[in-house]
mmCIF file of C-alpha atoms and ligand atoms in Angstrom:
data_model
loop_
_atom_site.group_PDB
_atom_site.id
_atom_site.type_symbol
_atom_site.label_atom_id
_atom_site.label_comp_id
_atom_site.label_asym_id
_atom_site.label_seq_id
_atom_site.Cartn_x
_atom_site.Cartn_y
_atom_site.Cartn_z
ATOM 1 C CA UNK A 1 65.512 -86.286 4.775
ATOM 2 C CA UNK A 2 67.146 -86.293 8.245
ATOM 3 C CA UNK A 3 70.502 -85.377 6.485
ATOM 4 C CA UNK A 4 69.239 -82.870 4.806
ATOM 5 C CA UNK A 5 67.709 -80.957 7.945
ATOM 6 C CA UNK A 6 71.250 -81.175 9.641
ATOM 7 C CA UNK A 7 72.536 -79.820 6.110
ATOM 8 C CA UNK A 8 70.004 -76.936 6.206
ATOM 9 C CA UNK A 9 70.662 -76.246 9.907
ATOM 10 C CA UNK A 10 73.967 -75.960 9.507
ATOM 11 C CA UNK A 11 74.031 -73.401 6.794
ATOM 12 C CA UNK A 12 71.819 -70.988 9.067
ATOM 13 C CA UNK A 13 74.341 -71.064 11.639
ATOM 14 C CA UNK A 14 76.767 -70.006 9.195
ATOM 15 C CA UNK A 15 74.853 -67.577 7.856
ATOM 16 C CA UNK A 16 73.961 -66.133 11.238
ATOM 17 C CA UNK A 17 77.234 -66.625 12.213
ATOM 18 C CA UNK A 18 79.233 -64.974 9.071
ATOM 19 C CA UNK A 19 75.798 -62.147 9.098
ATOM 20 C CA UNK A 20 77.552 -59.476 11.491
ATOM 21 C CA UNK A 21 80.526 -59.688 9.225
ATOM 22 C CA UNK A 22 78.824 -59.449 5.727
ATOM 23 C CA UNK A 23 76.668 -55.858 7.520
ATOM 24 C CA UNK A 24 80.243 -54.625 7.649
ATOM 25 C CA UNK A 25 81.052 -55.512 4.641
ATOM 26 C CA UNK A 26 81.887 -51.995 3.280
ATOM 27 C CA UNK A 27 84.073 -50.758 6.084
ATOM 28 C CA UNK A 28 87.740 -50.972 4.838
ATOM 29 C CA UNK A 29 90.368 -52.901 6.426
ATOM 30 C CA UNK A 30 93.198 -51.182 6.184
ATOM 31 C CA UNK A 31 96.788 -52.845 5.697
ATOM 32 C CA UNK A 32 99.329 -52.522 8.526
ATOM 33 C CA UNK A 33 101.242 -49.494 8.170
ATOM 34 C CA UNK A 34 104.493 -48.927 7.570
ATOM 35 C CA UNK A 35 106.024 -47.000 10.333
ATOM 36 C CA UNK A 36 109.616 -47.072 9.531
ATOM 37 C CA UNK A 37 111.330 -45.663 6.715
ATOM 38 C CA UNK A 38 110.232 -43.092 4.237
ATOM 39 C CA UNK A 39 112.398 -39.806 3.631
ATOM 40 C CA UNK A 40 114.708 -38.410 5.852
ATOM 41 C CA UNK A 41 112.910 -35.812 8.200
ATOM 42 C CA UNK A 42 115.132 -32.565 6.740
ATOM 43 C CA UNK A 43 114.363 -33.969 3.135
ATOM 44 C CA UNK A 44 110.584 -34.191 3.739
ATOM 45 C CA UNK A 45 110.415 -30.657 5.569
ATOM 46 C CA UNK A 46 112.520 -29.442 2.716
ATOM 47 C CA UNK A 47 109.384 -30.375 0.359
ATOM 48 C CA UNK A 48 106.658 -29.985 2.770
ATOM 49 C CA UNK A 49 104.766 -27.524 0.384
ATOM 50 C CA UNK A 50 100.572 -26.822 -0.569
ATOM 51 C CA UNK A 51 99.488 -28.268 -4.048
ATOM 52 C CA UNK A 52 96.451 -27.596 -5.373
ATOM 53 C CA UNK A 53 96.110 -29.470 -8.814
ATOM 54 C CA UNK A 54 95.611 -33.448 -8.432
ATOM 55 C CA UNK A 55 94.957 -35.887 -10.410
ATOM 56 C CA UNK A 56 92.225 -38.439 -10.150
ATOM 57 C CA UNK A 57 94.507 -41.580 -9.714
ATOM 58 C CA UNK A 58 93.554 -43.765 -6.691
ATOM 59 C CA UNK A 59 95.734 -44.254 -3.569
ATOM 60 C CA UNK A 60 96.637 -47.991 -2.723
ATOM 61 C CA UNK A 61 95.422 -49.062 0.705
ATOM 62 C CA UNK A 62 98.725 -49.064 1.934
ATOM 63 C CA UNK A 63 99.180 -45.498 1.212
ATOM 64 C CA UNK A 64 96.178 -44.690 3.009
ATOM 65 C CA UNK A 65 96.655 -46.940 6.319
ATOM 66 C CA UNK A 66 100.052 -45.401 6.267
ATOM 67 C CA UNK A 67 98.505 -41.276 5.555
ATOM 68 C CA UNK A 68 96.155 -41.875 7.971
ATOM 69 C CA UNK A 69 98.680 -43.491 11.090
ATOM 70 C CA UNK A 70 100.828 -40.531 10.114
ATOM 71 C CA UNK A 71 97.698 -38.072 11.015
ATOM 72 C CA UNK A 72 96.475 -39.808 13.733
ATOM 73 C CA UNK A 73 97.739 -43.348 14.489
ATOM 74 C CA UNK A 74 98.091 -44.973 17.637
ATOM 75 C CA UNK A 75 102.323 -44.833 18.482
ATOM 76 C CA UNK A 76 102.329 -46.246 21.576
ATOM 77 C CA UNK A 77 99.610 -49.040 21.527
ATOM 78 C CA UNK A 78 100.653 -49.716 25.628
ATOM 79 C CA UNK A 79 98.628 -46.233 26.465
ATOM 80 C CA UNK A 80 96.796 -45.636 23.279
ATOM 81 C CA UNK A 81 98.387 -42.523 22.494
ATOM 82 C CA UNK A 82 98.957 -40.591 19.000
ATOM 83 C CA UNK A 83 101.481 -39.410 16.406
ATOM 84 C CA UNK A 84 99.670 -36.234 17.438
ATOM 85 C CA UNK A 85 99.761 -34.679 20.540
ATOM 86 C CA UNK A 86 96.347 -33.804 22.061
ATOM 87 C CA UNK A 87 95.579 -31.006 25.017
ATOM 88 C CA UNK A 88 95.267 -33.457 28.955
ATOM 89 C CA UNK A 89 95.219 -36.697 25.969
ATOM 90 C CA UNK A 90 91.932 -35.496 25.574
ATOM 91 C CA UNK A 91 91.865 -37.410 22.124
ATOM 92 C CA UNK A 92 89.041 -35.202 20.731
ATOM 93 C CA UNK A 93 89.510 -35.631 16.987
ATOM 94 C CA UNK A 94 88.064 -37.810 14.915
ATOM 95 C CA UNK A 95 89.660 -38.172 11.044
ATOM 96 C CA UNK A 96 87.284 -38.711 8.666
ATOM 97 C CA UNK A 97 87.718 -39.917 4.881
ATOM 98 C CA UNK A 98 85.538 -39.431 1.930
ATOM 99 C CA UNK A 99 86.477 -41.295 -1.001
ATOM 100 C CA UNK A 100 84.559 -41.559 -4.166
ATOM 101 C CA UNK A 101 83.346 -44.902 -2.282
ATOM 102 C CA UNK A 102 82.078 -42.899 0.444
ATOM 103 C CA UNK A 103 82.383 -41.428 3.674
ATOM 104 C CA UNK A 104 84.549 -43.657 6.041
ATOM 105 C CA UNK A 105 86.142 -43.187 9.812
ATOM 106 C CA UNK A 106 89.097 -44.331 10.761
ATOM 107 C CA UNK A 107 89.556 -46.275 13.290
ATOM 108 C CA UNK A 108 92.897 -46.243 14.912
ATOM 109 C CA UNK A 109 92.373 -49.017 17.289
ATOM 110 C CA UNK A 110 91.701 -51.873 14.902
ATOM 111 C CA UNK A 111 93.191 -49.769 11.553
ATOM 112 C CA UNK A 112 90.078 -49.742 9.717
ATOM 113 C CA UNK A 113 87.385 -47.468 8.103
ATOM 114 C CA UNK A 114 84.564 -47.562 8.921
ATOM 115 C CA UNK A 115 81.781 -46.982 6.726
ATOM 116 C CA UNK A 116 79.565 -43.951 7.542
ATOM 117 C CA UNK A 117 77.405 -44.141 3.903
ATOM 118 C CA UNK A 118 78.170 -44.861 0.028
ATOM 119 C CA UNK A 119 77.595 -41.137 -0.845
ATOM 120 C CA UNK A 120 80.378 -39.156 -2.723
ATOM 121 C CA UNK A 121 80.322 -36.096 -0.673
ATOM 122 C CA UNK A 122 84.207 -35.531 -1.767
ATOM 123 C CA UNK A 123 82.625 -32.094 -3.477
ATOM 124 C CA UNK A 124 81.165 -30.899 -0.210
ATOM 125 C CA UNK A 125 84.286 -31.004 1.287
ATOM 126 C CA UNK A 126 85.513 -27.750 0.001
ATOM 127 C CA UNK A 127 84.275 -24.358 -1.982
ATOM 128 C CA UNK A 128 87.341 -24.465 -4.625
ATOM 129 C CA UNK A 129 86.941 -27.125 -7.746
ATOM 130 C CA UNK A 130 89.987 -29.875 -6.880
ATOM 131 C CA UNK A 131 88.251 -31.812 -3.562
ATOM 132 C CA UNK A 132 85.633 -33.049 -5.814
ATOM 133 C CA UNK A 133 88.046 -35.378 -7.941
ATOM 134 C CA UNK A 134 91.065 -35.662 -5.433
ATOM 135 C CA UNK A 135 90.749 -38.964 -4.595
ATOM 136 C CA UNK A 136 90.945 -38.459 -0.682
ATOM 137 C CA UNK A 137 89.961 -35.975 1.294
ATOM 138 C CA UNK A 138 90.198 -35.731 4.777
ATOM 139 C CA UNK A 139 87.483 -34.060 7.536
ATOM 140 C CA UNK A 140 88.892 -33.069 11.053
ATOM 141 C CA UNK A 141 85.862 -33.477 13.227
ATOM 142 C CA UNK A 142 86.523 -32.333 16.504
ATOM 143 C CA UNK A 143 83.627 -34.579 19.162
ATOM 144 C CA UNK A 144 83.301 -32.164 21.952
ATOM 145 C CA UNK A 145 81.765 -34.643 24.205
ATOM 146 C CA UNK A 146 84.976 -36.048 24.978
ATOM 147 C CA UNK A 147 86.555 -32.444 26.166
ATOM 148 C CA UNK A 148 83.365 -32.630 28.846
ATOM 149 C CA UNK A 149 80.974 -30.537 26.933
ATOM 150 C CA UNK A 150 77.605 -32.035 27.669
ATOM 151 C CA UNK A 151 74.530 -32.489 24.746
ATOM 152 C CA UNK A 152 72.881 -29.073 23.953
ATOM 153 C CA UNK A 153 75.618 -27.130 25.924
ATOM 154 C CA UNK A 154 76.995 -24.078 23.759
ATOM 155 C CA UNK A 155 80.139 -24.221 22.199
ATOM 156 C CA UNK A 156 82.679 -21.392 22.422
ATOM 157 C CA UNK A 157 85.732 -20.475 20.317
ATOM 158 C CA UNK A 158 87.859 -21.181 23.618
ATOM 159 C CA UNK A 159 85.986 -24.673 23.761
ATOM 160 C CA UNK A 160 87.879 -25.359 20.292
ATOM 161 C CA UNK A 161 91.178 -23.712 20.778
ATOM 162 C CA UNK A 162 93.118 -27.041 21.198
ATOM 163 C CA UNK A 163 90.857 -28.893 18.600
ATOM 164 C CA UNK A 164 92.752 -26.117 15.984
ATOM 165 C CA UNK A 165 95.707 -27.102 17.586
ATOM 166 C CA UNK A 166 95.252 -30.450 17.599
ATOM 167 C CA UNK A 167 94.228 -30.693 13.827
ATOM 168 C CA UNK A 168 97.435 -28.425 12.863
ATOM 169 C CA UNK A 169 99.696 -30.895 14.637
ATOM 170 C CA UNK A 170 97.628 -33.567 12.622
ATOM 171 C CA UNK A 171 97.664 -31.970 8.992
ATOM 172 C CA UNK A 172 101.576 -31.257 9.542
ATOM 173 C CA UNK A 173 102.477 -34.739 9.785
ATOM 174 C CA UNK A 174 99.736 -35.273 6.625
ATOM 175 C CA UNK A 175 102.006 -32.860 4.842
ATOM 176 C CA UNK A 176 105.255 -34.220 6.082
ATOM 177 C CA UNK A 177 104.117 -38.346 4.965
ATOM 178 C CA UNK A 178 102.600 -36.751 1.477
ATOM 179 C CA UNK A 179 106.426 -34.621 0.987
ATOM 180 C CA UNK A 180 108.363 -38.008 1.928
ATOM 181 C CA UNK A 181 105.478 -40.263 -0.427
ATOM 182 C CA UNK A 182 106.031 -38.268 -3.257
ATOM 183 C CA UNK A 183 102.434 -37.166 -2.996
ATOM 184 C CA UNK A 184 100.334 -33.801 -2.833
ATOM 185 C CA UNK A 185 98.026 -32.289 -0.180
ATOM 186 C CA UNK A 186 97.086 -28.759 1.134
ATOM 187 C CA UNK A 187 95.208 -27.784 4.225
ATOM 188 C CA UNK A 188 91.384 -26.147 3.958
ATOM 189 C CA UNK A 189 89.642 -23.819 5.851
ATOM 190 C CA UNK A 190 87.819 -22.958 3.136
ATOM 191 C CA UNK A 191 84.610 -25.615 3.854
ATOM 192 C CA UNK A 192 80.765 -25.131 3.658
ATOM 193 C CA UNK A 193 80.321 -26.382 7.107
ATOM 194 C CA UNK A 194 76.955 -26.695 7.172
ATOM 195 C CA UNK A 195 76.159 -28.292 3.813
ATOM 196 C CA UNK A 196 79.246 -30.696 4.504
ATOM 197 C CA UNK A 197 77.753 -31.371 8.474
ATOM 198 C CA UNK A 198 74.519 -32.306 7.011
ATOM 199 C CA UNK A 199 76.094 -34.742 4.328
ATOM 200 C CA UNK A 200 78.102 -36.012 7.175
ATOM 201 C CA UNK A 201 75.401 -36.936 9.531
ATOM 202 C CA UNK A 202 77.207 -35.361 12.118
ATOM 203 C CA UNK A 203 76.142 -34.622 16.179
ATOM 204 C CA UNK A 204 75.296 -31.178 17.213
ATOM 205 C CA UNK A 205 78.630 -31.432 19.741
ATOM 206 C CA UNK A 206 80.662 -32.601 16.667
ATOM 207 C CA UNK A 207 82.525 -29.087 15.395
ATOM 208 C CA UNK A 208 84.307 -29.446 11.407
ATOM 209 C CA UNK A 209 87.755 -28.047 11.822
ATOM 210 C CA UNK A 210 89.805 -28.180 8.701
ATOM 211 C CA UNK A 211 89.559 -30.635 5.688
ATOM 212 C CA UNK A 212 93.136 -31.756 3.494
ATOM 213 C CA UNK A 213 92.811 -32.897 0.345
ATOM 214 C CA UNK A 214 95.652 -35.527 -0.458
ATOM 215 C CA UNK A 215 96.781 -37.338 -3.906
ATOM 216 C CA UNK A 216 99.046 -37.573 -7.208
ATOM 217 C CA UNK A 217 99.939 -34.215 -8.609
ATOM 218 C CA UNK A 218 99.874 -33.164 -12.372
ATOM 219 C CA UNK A 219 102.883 -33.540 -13.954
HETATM 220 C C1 FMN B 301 94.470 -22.753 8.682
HETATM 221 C C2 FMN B 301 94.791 -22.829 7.202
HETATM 222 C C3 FMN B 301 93.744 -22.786 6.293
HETATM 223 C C4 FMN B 301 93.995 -22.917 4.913
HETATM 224 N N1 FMN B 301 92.941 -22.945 4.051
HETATM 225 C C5 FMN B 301 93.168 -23.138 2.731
HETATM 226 C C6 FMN B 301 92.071 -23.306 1.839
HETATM 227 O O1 FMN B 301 90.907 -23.289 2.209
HETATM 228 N N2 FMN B 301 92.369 -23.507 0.528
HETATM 229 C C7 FMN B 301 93.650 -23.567 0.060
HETATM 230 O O2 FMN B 301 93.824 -23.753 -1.150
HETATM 231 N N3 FMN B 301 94.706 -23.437 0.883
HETATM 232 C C8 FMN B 301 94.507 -23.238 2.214
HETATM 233 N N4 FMN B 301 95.572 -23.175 3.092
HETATM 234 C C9 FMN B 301 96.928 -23.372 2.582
HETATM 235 C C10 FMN B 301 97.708 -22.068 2.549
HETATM 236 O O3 FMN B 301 97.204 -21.235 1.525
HETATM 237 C C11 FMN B 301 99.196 -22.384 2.323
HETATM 238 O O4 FMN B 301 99.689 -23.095 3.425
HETATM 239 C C12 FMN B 301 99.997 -21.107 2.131
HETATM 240 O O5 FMN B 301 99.703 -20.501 0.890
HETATM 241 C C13 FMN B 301 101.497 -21.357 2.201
HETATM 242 O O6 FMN B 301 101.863 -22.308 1.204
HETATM 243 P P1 FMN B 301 102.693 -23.621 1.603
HETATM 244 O O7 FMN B 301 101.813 -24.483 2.446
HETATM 245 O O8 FMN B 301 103.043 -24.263 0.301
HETATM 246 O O9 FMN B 301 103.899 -23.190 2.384
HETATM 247 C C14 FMN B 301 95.344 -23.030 4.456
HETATM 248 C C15 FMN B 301 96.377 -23.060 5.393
HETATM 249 C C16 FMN B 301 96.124 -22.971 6.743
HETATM 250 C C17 FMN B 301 97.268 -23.057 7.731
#
């Protein structure tokens, strides 16, 4: 009886041990990624191009820790900063990913995604036909919050000048990883920002920038 007790204590602490864990269980751990190699720079700006027609076929998770360290991975893990250069290191931008699985952030610090919901909002990401079966898509969501706006302040088209910037710089090395991958992106303004806000749960200071759809082409 005794034994049994210890036996049944034992597995609580594991449970409430292992619990934290198994909440998370849907973010993504992404593989490390591979930050050498690839095309020649000339070759992959000699093929940096928009593509519009993709097919449905998943990316591996290596392709997608390695997309998303290209857009906005930490280089220099001493000071935390980026493939992309921000305005004062401001580090405003936040990547998001919506998968069929869901919508995901990535988290450059520990190379993960984390799990915002299990909603396939990859249709809201864009007014033309392609983002809803593209496999990824990516949201730049600039958090104004960390360029000092405070809660409720109002947010001006000079308050997001750099953000653009910022998310060009961003895209650009999206297009230059998909031209050296052998894979196919383009660049969107074209976004219904409100619908896609709402689906996104996001923060009045958060402001949607540009999305980029990324996958296979069609032969
Ligand atoms: C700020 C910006 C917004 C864009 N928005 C869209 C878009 O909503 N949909 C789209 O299909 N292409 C979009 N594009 C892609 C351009 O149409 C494309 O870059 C242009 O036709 C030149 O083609 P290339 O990228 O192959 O050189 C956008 C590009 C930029 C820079």
């Amino acid at each position: 009886m005794r034994k049994a007790f210890i036996n049944l204590s034992s597995l609580l602490i594991v449970v409430l041990i292992i619990s934290p864990v198994m909440l998370d269980a849907q973010d993504l751990s992404l593989p490390t990624p591979m930050t050498s190699g690839g095309k020649p720079l000339m070759d992959a700006l000699s093929e940096r191009q928009s593509s519009r027609s993709f097919s449905d076929r998943e990316l591996s998770l290596q392709q997608l820790s390695d997309l998303l360290w290209a857009a906005w991975g930490i280089n220099r893990p001493a000071d935390g900063k980026r493939t992309a250069p921000s305005s004062n290191n401001r580090q405003e931008m936040d990547v998001y990913v919506t998968l069929k699985s869901g919508l995901y952030l990535y988290d450059a610090n520990v190379n993960m995604l984390k799990q915002i919901h299990d909603r396939d909002i990859r249709a809201l990401t864009g007014t033309q036909e392609f983002p809803a079966t593209a496999p990824v898509n990516l949201v730049y969501v600039a958090d104004l919050t960390k360029r000092g706006l405070k809660e409720g302040q109002t947010i001006t088209d000079a308050d997001l000048l750099s953000s653009w910037a910022n998310t060009g710089f961003m895209a650009q090395n999206v297009y230059l990883y998909c031209a050296s991958a052998g894979l196919s992106t383009v660049i969107r303004a074209m976004v219904p920002r409100q619908d896609l806000a709402a689906a996104m749960m996001l923060k009045p200071m958060q402001v949607i920038i540009l999305a980029q759809t990324i996958g296979y082409g069609v032969k």
